[in-house]
């Protein structure tokens, strides 16, 4: 059966029943139909969190979200009070190359069509709030420019992949200037949305957004344009976390969706803390490989939210590791110990980062396929144990929570035993360059960092700005490699990271460094997923979404 056939055959429970499993009352719910709701309350617990991350993604597929869902279902089968906290899918990847982002097989969150397509309107609200500010900037300039805005650095946003919007000219005929669009998942309003602790913090952060500089080189903010109140009003419903369920009826908060390669890659703090207030165990994930999503979760989100995971799961597949060992995708399912030994160091680096840099308990989840040889799995068991990580098999795509029980048992054991305090990859008091270098050398394994002229100029300005001291760094980098060159697979060494541009995100509260060829607006592939989608005009059934 396909993912959508499995999902269609599943009988979902009313969202009020799902909420009741966590002790959420109907008065704390704002229902969006029978199977979706916004949660308006907070519980009294302080549950433990497990972070699910992965090796660098490959065309062979790793299944991080699928394993996250299967792990939560597995913990539920052990009788644990558990829920998920995941990101919302962006329409860009859904209609582009990646497709939907609600898991697969018998480990899915539902209703998956709704979640992948618009959901409860959060992304639209974020896009609109972003573009309201953009329109108020240009209107202010047109209406006399009382603030003396000279340079605009704030960009418009759209939740679709469109490379033609990477560079545009706006205001033609009256106030013409260069501009560009970022994809919504990479815009600063998304980061603000996901890092705000409540609506008051949201409004403050929106007001702090720096939109450009005036004729004297001083920063101009959204608050100075009096845009912060209206932006907050647009987001007042979206900021409430969304509650859905897995196919097995495990509660799932799905809220916020920044990419991890060009943004900070974590679901909202509000959703995570709400989940922790109702459940004893919370399974959350961070985007792409551990060098991106996990690093940003640990160095940025954990600092801002004041939380730390009690365990980290690193997801890998044998075929993904063989691909890292330079085996073509079509041959990655075949037994090949030599290729596995060549590609496995990618996994080992991620494990070492978790156990040695961040000082956290680690479990490796092998997302198992029927073609996986036992001897190759045993090799990974032995090698990961040397690095302080237990290896468990996850067969959740085919068996759901039952196939995640072994992993769930290991994770619960690690979480219950975790008492130490995590470390970070850098100290907030370091210089901007030192923080970037720490991430590059410790987490990526780089030899050093190089800076292009534009980045050097911006860093010099930011270093003189007291507001930029003690801020974390958010590094935008290709997801396909530990380096900033997507062709360098496995565990490259001796490479330099090149920082092309640097941005100050005052509302988000971090500094962004763009490396290599990374862009903030993706493009569609030669054959985008949108071309293969069909809808039954009588039943409304969609095919090709998954």
Short mmCIF file of C-alpha atoms in Angstrom, two decimals:
data_model
loop_
_atom_site.label_atom_id
_atom_site.label_comp_id
_atom_site.label_asym_id
_atom_site.label_seq_id
_atom_site.Cartn_x
_atom_site.Cartn_y
_atom_site.Cartn_z
CA UNK A 1 0.00 0.00 0.00
CA UNK A 2 1.09 3.58 -0.62
CA UNK A 3 1.38 6.13 2.18
CA UNK A 4 -1.90 7.79 1.20
CA UNK A 5 -3.72 4.43 0.96
CA UNK A 6 -2.49 3.51 4.45
CA UNK A 7 -3.57 6.92 5.72
CA UNK A 8 -6.98 6.68 4.04
CA UNK A 9 -7.59 3.27 5.62
CA UNK A 10 -6.78 4.53 9.13
CA UNK A 11 -9.67 5.50 11.41
CA UNK A 12 -8.84 8.79 13.08
CA UNK A 13 -10.11 9.66 16.55
CA UNK A 14 -11.93 12.94 17.22
CA UNK A 15 -9.39 15.58 18.23
CA UNK A 16 -11.21 16.03 21.56
CA UNK A 17 -10.37 12.40 22.41
CA UNK A 18 -6.72 12.92 21.41
CA UNK A 19 -6.57 16.02 23.60
CA UNK A 20 -8.08 14.14 26.53
CA UNK A 21 -5.15 11.70 26.48
CA UNK A 22 -2.97 14.63 27.56
CA UNK A 23 -5.50 16.07 29.99
CA UNK A 24 -6.40 18.93 27.64
CA UNK A 25 -10.02 19.96 28.18
CA UNK A 26 -12.46 20.99 25.46
CA UNK A 27 -12.39 24.53 26.87
CA UNK A 28 -8.68 24.67 25.97
CA UNK A 29 -9.33 23.68 22.34
CA UNK A 30 -10.30 25.68 19.28
CA UNK A 31 -11.34 22.97 16.82
CA UNK A 32 -10.71 23.20 13.08
CA UNK A 33 -13.10 20.44 12.04
CA UNK A 34 -13.10 16.97 13.64
CA UNK A 35 -9.39 16.16 13.56
CA UNK A 36 -7.45 19.42 14.08
CA UNK A 37 -7.38 21.99 16.84
CA UNK A 38 -5.49 24.92 18.29
CA UNK A 39 -4.55 24.55 21.96
CA UNK A 40 -5.05 27.61 24.16
CA UNK A 41 -3.98 26.27 27.56
CA UNK A 42 -0.91 24.96 29.39
CA UNK A 43 -0.58 21.92 31.62
CA UNK A 44 1.34 21.61 34.86
CA UNK A 45 3.96 19.02 33.91
CA UNK A 46 7.59 19.53 32.87
CA UNK A 47 8.15 16.55 30.63
CA UNK A 48 11.44 15.29 29.23
CA UNK A 49 12.37 15.82 25.59
CA UNK A 50 14.14 13.60 23.08
CA UNK A 51 15.56 15.26 19.96
CA UNK A 52 15.53 13.24 16.73
CA UNK A 53 18.13 14.19 14.12
CA UNK A 54 19.95 12.36 11.33
CA UNK A 55 22.95 11.92 9.10
CA UNK A 56 23.31 14.30 6.16
CA UNK A 57 20.33 13.58 3.87
CA UNK A 58 20.82 11.60 0.67
CA UNK A 59 18.64 10.76 -2.35
CA UNK A 60 18.36 7.29 -0.81
CA UNK A 61 16.24 8.76 1.99
CA UNK A 62 16.70 8.57 5.76
CA UNK A 63 13.13 8.88 7.14
CA UNK A 64 13.81 11.13 10.14
CA UNK A 65 10.20 12.30 10.53
CA UNK A 66 8.92 8.77 10.02
CA UNK A 67 11.22 7.49 12.78
CA UNK A 68 10.20 10.39 15.06
CA UNK A 69 6.54 9.43 14.67
CA UNK A 70 7.26 5.72 15.05
CA UNK A 71 9.32 6.38 18.17
CA UNK A 72 6.44 8.28 19.79
CA UNK A 73 4.01 5.50 18.84
CA UNK A 74 6.48 2.96 20.24
CA UNK A 75 6.68 4.86 23.54
CA UNK A 76 2.88 4.95 23.67
CA UNK A 77 2.83 1.16 23.26
CA UNK A 78 5.10 0.97 26.32
CA UNK A 79 2.37 2.79 28.23
CA UNK A 80 4.16 6.15 28.35
CA UNK A 81 2.41 9.52 28.42
CA UNK A 82 4.00 10.84 25.22
CA UNK A 83 3.37 13.32 22.43
CA UNK A 84 5.16 14.72 19.39
CA UNK A 85 6.30 18.27 18.62
CA UNK A 86 7.06 18.64 14.90
CA UNK A 87 7.42 21.35 12.25
CA UNK A 88 4.74 22.23 9.73
CA UNK A 89 5.52 21.43 6.07
CA UNK A 90 6.28 24.28 3.67
CA UNK A 91 4.43 24.30 0.35
CA UNK A 92 7.78 24.89 -1.40
CA UNK A 93 9.10 21.34 -0.89
CA UNK A 94 5.59 19.82 -1.08
CA UNK A 95 5.23 21.02 -4.69
CA UNK A 96 8.97 20.85 -5.42
CA UNK A 97 11.32 17.91 -4.94
CA UNK A 98 10.87 16.70 -1.36
CA UNK A 99 7.11 16.16 -1.32
CA UNK A 100 5.06 15.97 1.87
CA UNK A 101 6.48 15.97 5.39
CA UNK A 102 4.11 13.97 7.55
CA UNK A 103 6.04 10.69 7.83
CA UNK A 104 5.32 7.53 5.86
CA UNK A 105 3.82 4.05 5.92
CA UNK A 106 2.29 3.24 9.28
CA UNK A 107 4.19 6.08 10.98
CA UNK A 108 2.35 9.20 9.86
CA UNK A 109 0.68 12.25 11.40
CA UNK A 110 -2.83 12.95 10.19
CA UNK A 111 -4.87 14.36 8.53
CA UNK A 112 -1.83 14.48 6.24
CA UNK A 113 -3.46 16.22 3.26
CA UNK A 114 -4.56 19.10 5.48
CA UNK A 115 -1.20 19.30 7.25
CA UNK A 116 0.72 19.41 3.97
CA UNK A 117 -1.69 21.82 2.25
CA UNK A 118 -2.25 25.09 4.14
CA UNK A 119 -2.94 23.33 7.50
CA UNK A 120 -4.62 25.83 9.83
CA UNK A 121 -3.34 28.85 7.92
CA UNK A 122 -0.21 29.52 9.99
CA UNK A 123 2.15 29.89 7.03
CA UNK A 124 -0.27 32.22 5.28
CA UNK A 125 -0.45 34.39 8.39
CA UNK A 126 3.35 34.50 8.64
CA UNK A 127 3.71 35.33 4.94
CA UNK A 128 1.08 38.06 5.22
CA UNK A 129 2.64 39.59 8.34
CA UNK A 130 6.01 39.63 6.57
CA UNK A 131 4.60 41.29 3.45
CA UNK A 132 2.54 43.79 5.44
CA UNK A 133 5.81 45.09 6.88
CA UNK A 134 7.36 45.17 3.39
CA UNK A 135 4.42 47.19 2.04
CA UNK A 136 4.55 49.59 5.00
CA UNK A 137 8.26 50.19 4.36
CA UNK A 138 7.68 51.19 0.74
CA UNK A 139 4.58 53.20 1.61
CA UNK A 140 6.52 55.13 4.26
CA UNK A 141 9.16 56.03 1.70
CA UNK A 142 6.52 57.02 -0.86
CA UNK A 143 4.62 59.17 1.66
CA UNK A 144 7.59 61.42 2.41
CA UNK A 145 10.08 59.13 4.20
CA UNK A 146 9.97 60.87 7.60
CA UNK A 147 12.40 58.31 9.01
CA UNK A 148 14.91 59.01 6.24
CA UNK A 149 15.17 55.38 5.17
CA UNK A 150 18.17 55.08 2.86
CA UNK A 151 18.79 51.33 2.57
CA UNK A 152 16.15 48.60 2.87
CA UNK A 153 17.39 45.15 3.95
CA UNK A 154 14.03 43.51 4.70
CA UNK A 155 12.71 41.15 2.01
CA UNK A 156 9.30 40.01 0.88
CA UNK A 157 8.35 36.34 1.31
CA UNK A 158 6.34 33.60 -0.38
CA UNK A 159 5.76 29.97 0.61
CA UNK A 160 6.66 28.49 -2.76
CA UNK A 161 9.90 27.71 -4.58
CA UNK A 162 10.44 30.37 -7.26
CA UNK A 163 14.00 31.13 -8.37
CA UNK A 164 12.82 34.08 -10.50
CA UNK A 165 12.08 35.98 -7.28
CA UNK A 166 15.65 35.79 -5.98
CA UNK A 167 16.31 39.16 -7.56
CA UNK A 168 13.63 41.69 -8.54
CA UNK A 169 13.08 45.44 -8.97
CA UNK A 170 10.18 46.95 -7.07
CA UNK A 171 8.57 50.40 -7.01
CA UNK A 172 9.10 50.88 -10.72
CA UNK A 173 8.05 54.36 -11.76
CA UNK A 174 8.21 56.08 -8.36
CA UNK A 175 10.70 54.52 -5.91
CA UNK A 176 12.59 51.93 -7.88
CA UNK A 177 15.09 49.71 -6.06
CA UNK A 178 16.56 46.22 -5.98
CA UNK A 179 14.70 43.69 -3.85
CA UNK A 180 14.20 39.94 -3.45
CA UNK A 181 11.87 37.34 -2.00
CA UNK A 182 12.83 34.76 0.63
CA UNK A 183 10.82 31.57 1.02
CA UNK A 184 8.53 31.93 4.05
CA UNK A 185 10.36 29.16 5.91
CA UNK A 186 13.55 31.28 5.79
CA UNK A 187 12.09 34.70 6.55
CA UNK A 188 12.75 36.48 9.83
CA UNK A 189 9.06 36.56 10.77
CA UNK A 190 9.10 32.74 10.75
CA UNK A 191 12.11 32.73 13.07
CA UNK A 192 10.42 35.25 15.37
CA UNK A 193 7.23 33.16 15.34
CA UNK A 194 9.10 30.01 16.35
CA UNK A 195 11.36 31.59 18.98
CA UNK A 196 8.73 33.73 20.74
CA UNK A 197 7.66 32.45 24.16
CA UNK A 198 4.22 34.10 24.15
CA UNK A 199 2.28 36.81 22.34
CA UNK A 200 3.99 39.62 24.29
CA UNK A 201 7.40 38.27 23.33
CA UNK A 202 6.15 37.88 19.76
CA UNK A 203 5.15 41.56 19.56
CA UNK A 204 8.47 42.71 21.03
CA UNK A 205 10.48 40.57 18.61
CA UNK A 206 8.43 41.74 15.62
CA UNK A 207 9.05 45.33 16.64
CA UNK A 208 12.78 44.64 16.96
CA UNK A 209 13.10 43.56 13.31
CA UNK A 210 15.62 45.80 11.57
CA UNK A 211 14.27 46.75 8.15
CA UNK A 212 17.24 48.83 6.99
CA UNK A 213 19.20 51.97 7.80
CA UNK A 214 18.59 55.72 7.54
CA UNK A 215 20.72 58.39 5.90
CA UNK A 216 23.00 58.49 8.96
CA UNK A 217 23.51 54.73 8.93
CA UNK A 218 21.30 54.16 11.98
CA UNK A 219 19.01 51.12 12.15
CA UNK A 220 15.31 51.49 11.36
CA UNK A 221 12.97 48.95 12.98
CA UNK A 222 9.44 47.67 12.40
CA UNK A 223 8.44 49.38 15.65
CA UNK A 224 9.55 52.75 14.29
CA UNK A 225 7.25 52.15 11.32
CA UNK A 226 4.42 51.28 13.76
CA UNK A 227 4.01 47.91 12.05
CA UNK A 228 4.51 45.65 15.09
CA UNK A 229 0.93 45.84 16.43
CA UNK A 230 -0.66 45.02 13.06
CA UNK A 231 1.79 42.16 12.45
CA UNK A 232 0.96 40.73 15.87
CA UNK A 233 -2.75 40.96 15.12
CA UNK A 234 -2.22 38.92 11.94
CA UNK A 235 -0.41 36.25 13.99
CA UNK A 236 -2.63 36.17 17.08
CA UNK A 237 -4.40 32.93 16.04
CA UNK A 238 -1.44 31.34 14.27
CA UNK A 239 0.71 31.57 17.43
CA UNK A 240 -1.53 29.00 19.16
CA UNK A 241 0.00 25.51 18.64
CA UNK A 242 -1.82 22.98 16.46
CA UNK A 243 -2.83 19.56 17.80
CA UNK A 244 -3.26 16.56 15.49
CA UNK A 245 -2.55 12.81 15.85
CA UNK A 246 -0.56 9.90 14.49
CA UNK A 247 -2.31 7.05 12.69
CA UNK A 248 -2.12 5.19 16.01
CA UNK A 249 -3.68 8.03 17.99
CA UNK A 250 -0.60 9.53 19.62
CA UNK A 251 -1.05 13.29 20.19
CA UNK A 252 1.13 15.50 17.97
CA UNK A 253 1.78 19.24 18.13
CA UNK A 254 2.71 20.50 14.64
CA UNK A 255 3.61 24.19 14.65
CA UNK A 256 6.04 26.47 12.81
CA UNK A 257 8.39 25.35 10.07
CA UNK A 258 11.74 27.06 9.46
CA UNK A 259 14.13 25.16 7.19
CA UNK A 260 17.34 23.97 8.82
CA UNK A 261 19.69 24.61 5.91
CA UNK A 262 18.78 28.31 5.55
CA UNK A 263 17.04 28.98 8.89
CA UNK A 264 17.10 27.53 12.42
CA UNK A 265 15.15 24.36 11.64
CA UNK A 266 12.99 23.80 14.74
CA UNK A 267 9.28 23.87 15.52
CA UNK A 268 8.02 26.66 17.77
CA UNK A 269 9.14 27.06 21.37
CA UNK A 270 5.47 27.54 22.27
CA UNK A 271 4.55 24.11 20.83
CA UNK A 272 7.50 22.36 22.50
CA UNK A 273 6.81 23.92 25.89
CA UNK A 274 3.07 23.24 25.57
CA UNK A 275 3.82 19.59 24.75
CA UNK A 276 6.20 19.37 27.73
CA UNK A 277 3.50 20.84 29.99
CA UNK A 278 1.06 18.03 29.17
CA UNK A 279 3.24 14.94 28.49
CA UNK A 280 5.92 13.08 30.43
CA UNK A 281 7.90 12.48 27.23
CA UNK A 282 8.07 14.71 24.15
CA UNK A 283 9.55 13.54 20.85
CA UNK A 284 10.72 16.46 18.72
CA UNK A 285 12.95 16.75 15.66
CA UNK A 286 15.20 19.26 13.95
CA UNK A 287 15.63 19.53 10.19
CA UNK A 288 18.19 17.79 7.98
CA UNK A 289 21.44 16.41 9.45
CA UNK A 290 22.72 16.92 12.98
CA UNK A 291 25.26 19.47 11.67
CA UNK A 292 22.34 21.79 10.83
CA UNK A 293 19.09 21.10 12.69
CA UNK A 294 20.53 19.57 15.85
CA UNK A 295 23.26 22.21 16.14
CA UNK A 296 20.68 25.01 15.87
CA UNK A 297 18.24 23.27 18.22
CA UNK A 298 20.98 22.89 20.83
CA UNK A 299 22.90 26.15 20.36
CA UNK A 300 19.95 28.46 19.62
CA UNK A 301 16.56 27.05 20.66
CA UNK A 302 17.71 25.40 23.89
CA UNK A 303 19.43 28.59 25.00
CA UNK A 304 16.42 30.80 24.28
CA UNK A 305 13.84 28.38 25.71
CA UNK A 306 15.91 27.24 28.67
CA UNK A 307 15.44 23.55 27.85
CA UNK A 308 17.69 20.61 27.04
CA UNK A 309 16.94 17.19 25.59
CA UNK A 310 17.46 14.15 27.79
CA UNK A 311 18.53 12.07 24.78
CA UNK A 312 19.34 12.57 21.09
CA UNK A 313 18.45 10.03 18.40
CA UNK A 314 20.51 10.05 15.20
CA UNK A 315 18.66 8.39 12.31
CA UNK A 316 20.58 6.61 9.55
CA UNK A 317 19.98 4.07 6.83
CA UNK A 318 22.48 1.59 5.47
CA UNK A 319 21.75 2.73 1.94
CA UNK A 320 22.23 6.40 2.93
CA UNK A 321 25.62 5.57 4.44
CA UNK A 322 26.65 3.60 1.35
CA UNK A 323 25.68 6.58 -0.77
CA UNK A 324 28.03 8.61 1.44
CA UNK A 325 30.58 5.93 0.57
CA UNK A 326 30.15 6.99 -3.10
CA UNK A 327 27.85 4.17 -4.20
CA UNK A 328 25.21 5.31 -6.78
CA UNK A 329 21.66 5.52 -5.44
CA UNK A 330 20.49 2.62 -7.61
CA UNK A 331 23.11 0.33 -6.05
CA UNK A 332 22.77 1.46 -2.43
CA UNK A 333 20.41 -1.41 -1.49
CA UNK A 334 22.99 -4.04 -2.40
CA UNK A 335 25.31 -5.57 0.23
CA UNK A 336 28.60 -3.65 0.17
CA UNK A 337 30.63 -3.61 3.37
CA UNK A 338 33.44 -1.63 1.76
CA UNK A 339 31.06 1.18 0.79
CA UNK A 340 29.48 1.13 4.25
CA UNK A 341 32.89 1.47 5.91
CA UNK A 342 33.66 4.40 3.61
CA UNK A 343 30.35 6.20 4.29
CA UNK A 344 29.79 5.35 7.97
CA UNK A 345 32.20 8.07 9.21
CA UNK A 346 29.44 10.57 8.33
CA UNK A 347 27.29 8.92 11.02
CA UNK A 348 30.23 8.67 13.42
CA UNK A 349 30.88 12.42 13.16
CA UNK A 350 27.29 13.25 14.05
CA UNK A 351 27.39 10.82 16.98
CA UNK A 352 30.68 12.28 18.24
CA UNK A 353 29.21 15.80 18.07
CA UNK A 354 26.30 14.75 20.28
CA UNK A 355 28.32 12.78 22.83
CA UNK A 356 31.57 14.76 22.89
CA UNK A 357 30.64 18.37 22.02
CA UNK A 358 27.17 18.61 23.55
CA UNK A 359 27.72 15.89 26.20
CA UNK A 360 24.31 14.30 25.67
CA UNK A 361 23.17 10.65 25.64
CA UNK A 362 22.83 9.32 22.08
CA UNK A 363 20.98 6.45 20.42
CA UNK A 364 21.46 5.60 16.74
CA UNK A 365 18.25 4.51 14.98
CA UNK A 366 18.82 2.39 11.90
CA UNK A 367 15.72 2.89 9.75
CA UNK A 368 15.65 -0.68 8.51
CA UNK A 369 14.85 -1.97 5.03
CA UNK A 370 14.32 -5.62 4.10
CA UNK A 371 17.50 -5.55 1.99
CA UNK A 372 19.75 -4.61 4.96
CA UNK A 373 22.33 -7.36 5.68
CA UNK A 374 22.73 -8.39 9.33
CA UNK A 375 26.53 -8.20 9.16
CA UNK A 376 26.39 -4.54 8.10
CA UNK A 377 24.04 -3.71 10.97
CA UNK A 378 26.35 -5.50 13.39
CA UNK A 379 29.30 -3.48 12.10
CA UNK A 380 27.45 -0.25 12.92
CA UNK A 381 26.50 -1.56 16.37
CA UNK A 382 30.11 -2.19 17.29
CA UNK A 383 31.46 1.05 15.83
CA UNK A 384 28.77 3.26 17.42
CA UNK A 385 29.24 1.64 20.81
CA UNK A 386 32.90 2.66 20.65
CA UNK A 387 31.63 6.24 20.34
CA UNK A 388 29.19 5.98 23.22
CA UNK A 389 25.97 5.40 21.27
CA UNK A 390 23.62 2.43 21.40
CA UNK A 391 22.24 1.20 18.05
CA UNK A 392 18.60 0.16 17.63
CA UNK A 393 16.62 -0.96 14.62
CA UNK A 394 13.48 0.94 13.66
CA UNK A 395 10.94 -0.81 11.45
CA UNK A 396 8.24 1.81 11.85
CA UNK A 397 7.30 2.38 8.21
CA UNK A 398 6.07 -1.21 7.91
CA UNK A 399 5.01 -1.88 11.52
CA UNK A 400 4.24 1.48 13.12
CA UNK A 401 4.69 1.74 16.88
CA UNK A 402 5.27 -2.01 17.21
CA UNK A 403 8.35 -1.60 15.01
CA UNK A 404 9.55 1.27 17.21
CA UNK A 405 9.39 -0.46 20.60
CA UNK A 406 13.06 -1.48 20.70
CA UNK A 407 14.10 2.09 19.95
CA UNK A 408 11.54 3.44 22.43
CA UNK A 409 12.85 1.23 25.24
CA UNK A 410 16.43 2.38 24.66
CA UNK A 411 15.43 6.05 24.47
CA UNK A 412 13.29 5.94 27.64
CA UNK A 413 16.14 4.21 29.48
CA UNK A 414 18.59 6.94 28.40
CA UNK A 415 16.15 9.76 29.18
CA UNK A 416 15.35 8.49 32.66
CA UNK A 417 19.05 8.12 33.45
CA UNK A 418 20.07 11.54 32.09
CA UNK A 419 21.08 13.91 34.89
CA UNK A 420 23.99 15.89 33.44
CA UNK A 421 23.94 19.37 32.00
CA UNK A 422 24.53 19.75 28.27
CA UNK A 423 27.37 21.79 26.81
CA UNK A 424 27.27 24.11 23.78
CA UNK A 425 29.57 24.33 20.79
CA UNK A 426 30.47 27.97 21.57
CA UNK A 427 30.18 30.56 24.29
CA UNK A 428 27.83 33.49 23.62
CA UNK A 429 30.48 35.93 24.81
CA UNK A 430 32.84 35.03 21.97
CA UNK A 431 33.28 37.22 18.90
CA UNK A 432 31.08 36.60 15.87
CA UNK A 433 33.98 35.08 13.97
CA UNK A 434 34.96 32.83 16.87
CA UNK A 435 31.41 31.50 17.18
CA UNK A 436 31.24 30.74 13.46
CA UNK A 437 34.66 29.11 13.62
CA UNK A 438 33.65 26.97 16.60
CA UNK A 439 30.65 25.57 14.73
CA UNK A 440 32.67 25.07 11.54
CA UNK A 441 35.60 23.30 13.21
CA UNK A 442 33.86 21.40 16.02
CA UNK A 443 30.59 20.43 14.31
CA UNK A 444 31.44 20.32 10.59
CA UNK A 445 35.07 19.25 10.98
CA UNK A 446 36.39 22.19 8.92
CA UNK A 447 40.00 23.33 9.03
CA UNK A 448 39.13 27.04 9.05
CA UNK A 449 36.67 29.73 7.92
CA UNK A 450 37.19 32.24 5.10
CA UNK A 451 35.17 35.42 4.57
CA UNK A 452 34.27 37.28 1.40
CA UNK A 453 34.55 41.07 1.44
CA UNK A 454 30.82 41.71 2.01
CA UNK A 455 30.81 39.39 5.03
CA UNK A 456 33.94 41.03 6.49
CA UNK A 457 32.37 44.48 6.15
CA UNK A 458 29.13 43.44 7.87
CA UNK A 459 30.91 41.62 10.70
CA UNK A 460 33.01 44.72 11.39
CA UNK A 461 29.82 46.81 11.71
CA UNK A 462 28.00 44.26 13.85
CA UNK A 463 30.98 43.78 16.13
CA UNK A 464 30.79 47.49 17.00
CA UNK A 465 27.07 47.24 17.78
CA UNK A 466 26.42 46.49 21.50
CA UNK A 467 23.06 44.88 20.62
CA UNK A 468 24.88 42.19 18.61
CA UNK A 469 27.00 40.99 21.51
CA UNK A 470 26.12 37.66 23.12
CA UNK A 471 23.91 36.55 20.21
CA UNK A 472 24.00 33.00 18.79
CA UNK A 473 24.89 32.41 15.14
CA UNK A 474 22.64 30.68 12.60
CA UNK A 475 24.74 29.28 9.76
CA UNK A 476 23.09 28.65 6.40
CA UNK A 477 24.83 25.74 4.69
CA UNK A 478 24.10 22.93 2.26
CA UNK A 479 22.38 20.00 3.95
CA UNK A 480 24.03 17.39 1.77
CA UNK A 481 27.54 17.62 3.18
CA UNK A 482 29.31 18.39 6.43
CA UNK A 483 31.18 20.97 4.35
CA UNK A 484 29.70 23.87 2.36
CA UNK A 485 30.25 21.90 -0.87
CA UNK A 486 27.41 19.42 -1.47
CA UNK A 487 29.67 17.13 -3.51
CA UNK A 488 31.92 16.34 -0.51
CA UNK A 489 30.18 13.29 0.95
CA UNK A 490 31.10 11.09 3.91
CA UNK A 491 33.33 12.79 6.46
CA UNK A 492 35.47 15.30 4.58
CA UNK A 493 38.50 16.86 6.24
CA UNK A 494 40.94 19.70 5.57
CA UNK A 495 38.26 21.90 4.00
CA UNK A 496 37.47 25.55 4.66
CA UNK A 497 34.00 27.03 5.11
CA UNK A 498 33.46 30.21 3.07
CA UNK A 499 31.09 32.82 4.53
CA UNK A 500 29.58 34.86 1.72
CA UNK A 501 27.19 37.20 3.52
CA UNK A 502 26.19 38.00 7.10
CA UNK A 503 22.82 39.34 8.31
CA UNK A 504 21.66 40.71 11.67
CA UNK A 505 18.25 39.30 12.63
CA UNK A 506 17.38 41.48 15.60
CA UNK A 507 13.85 40.13 15.99
CA UNK A 508 14.95 36.51 15.91
CA UNK A 509 17.88 37.34 18.14
CA UNK A 510 20.67 35.77 16.11
CA UNK A 511 23.20 36.51 13.39
CA UNK A 512 22.91 34.65 10.08
CA UNK A 513 25.98 33.58 8.10
CA UNK A 514 25.44 32.41 4.50
CA UNK A 515 28.06 29.92 3.34
CA UNK A 516 28.97 28.44 -0.01
CA UNK A 517 26.24 28.66 -2.65
CA UNK A 518 23.27 28.51 -0.28
CA UNK A 519 20.23 30.64 -1.26
CA UNK A 520 17.21 31.84 0.72
CA UNK A 521 14.75 31.14 -2.12
CA UNK A 522 14.86 27.59 -3.53
CA UNK A 523 13.93 26.77 -7.11
CA UNK A 524 11.81 23.99 -8.56
CA UNK A 525 13.44 20.91 -10.06
CA UNK A 526 13.23 19.86 -13.68
CA UNK A 527 10.17 17.76 -12.86
CA UNK A 528 8.54 19.28 -9.77
CA UNK A 529 6.17 17.18 -7.66
CA UNK A 530 3.36 19.55 -8.66
CA UNK A 531 3.39 18.07 -12.19
CA UNK A 532 2.49 14.60 -10.88
CA UNK A 533 -0.44 15.59 -8.67
CA UNK A 534 -4.06 14.89 -9.62
CA UNK A 535 -7.40 15.50 -7.94
CA UNK A 536 -10.59 13.48 -8.38
CA UNK A 537 -13.19 16.10 -9.24
CA UNK A 538 -16.01 14.03 -7.72
CA UNK A 539 -14.43 12.84 -4.46
CA UNK A 540 -11.69 15.44 -3.96
CA UNK A 541 -9.12 12.66 -3.52
CA UNK A 542 -5.56 13.83 -4.20
CA UNK A 543 -2.89 11.59 -5.70
CA UNK A 544 0.82 12.29 -6.03
CA UNK A 545 1.10 14.36 -2.84
CA UNK A 546 3.18 11.69 -1.05
#
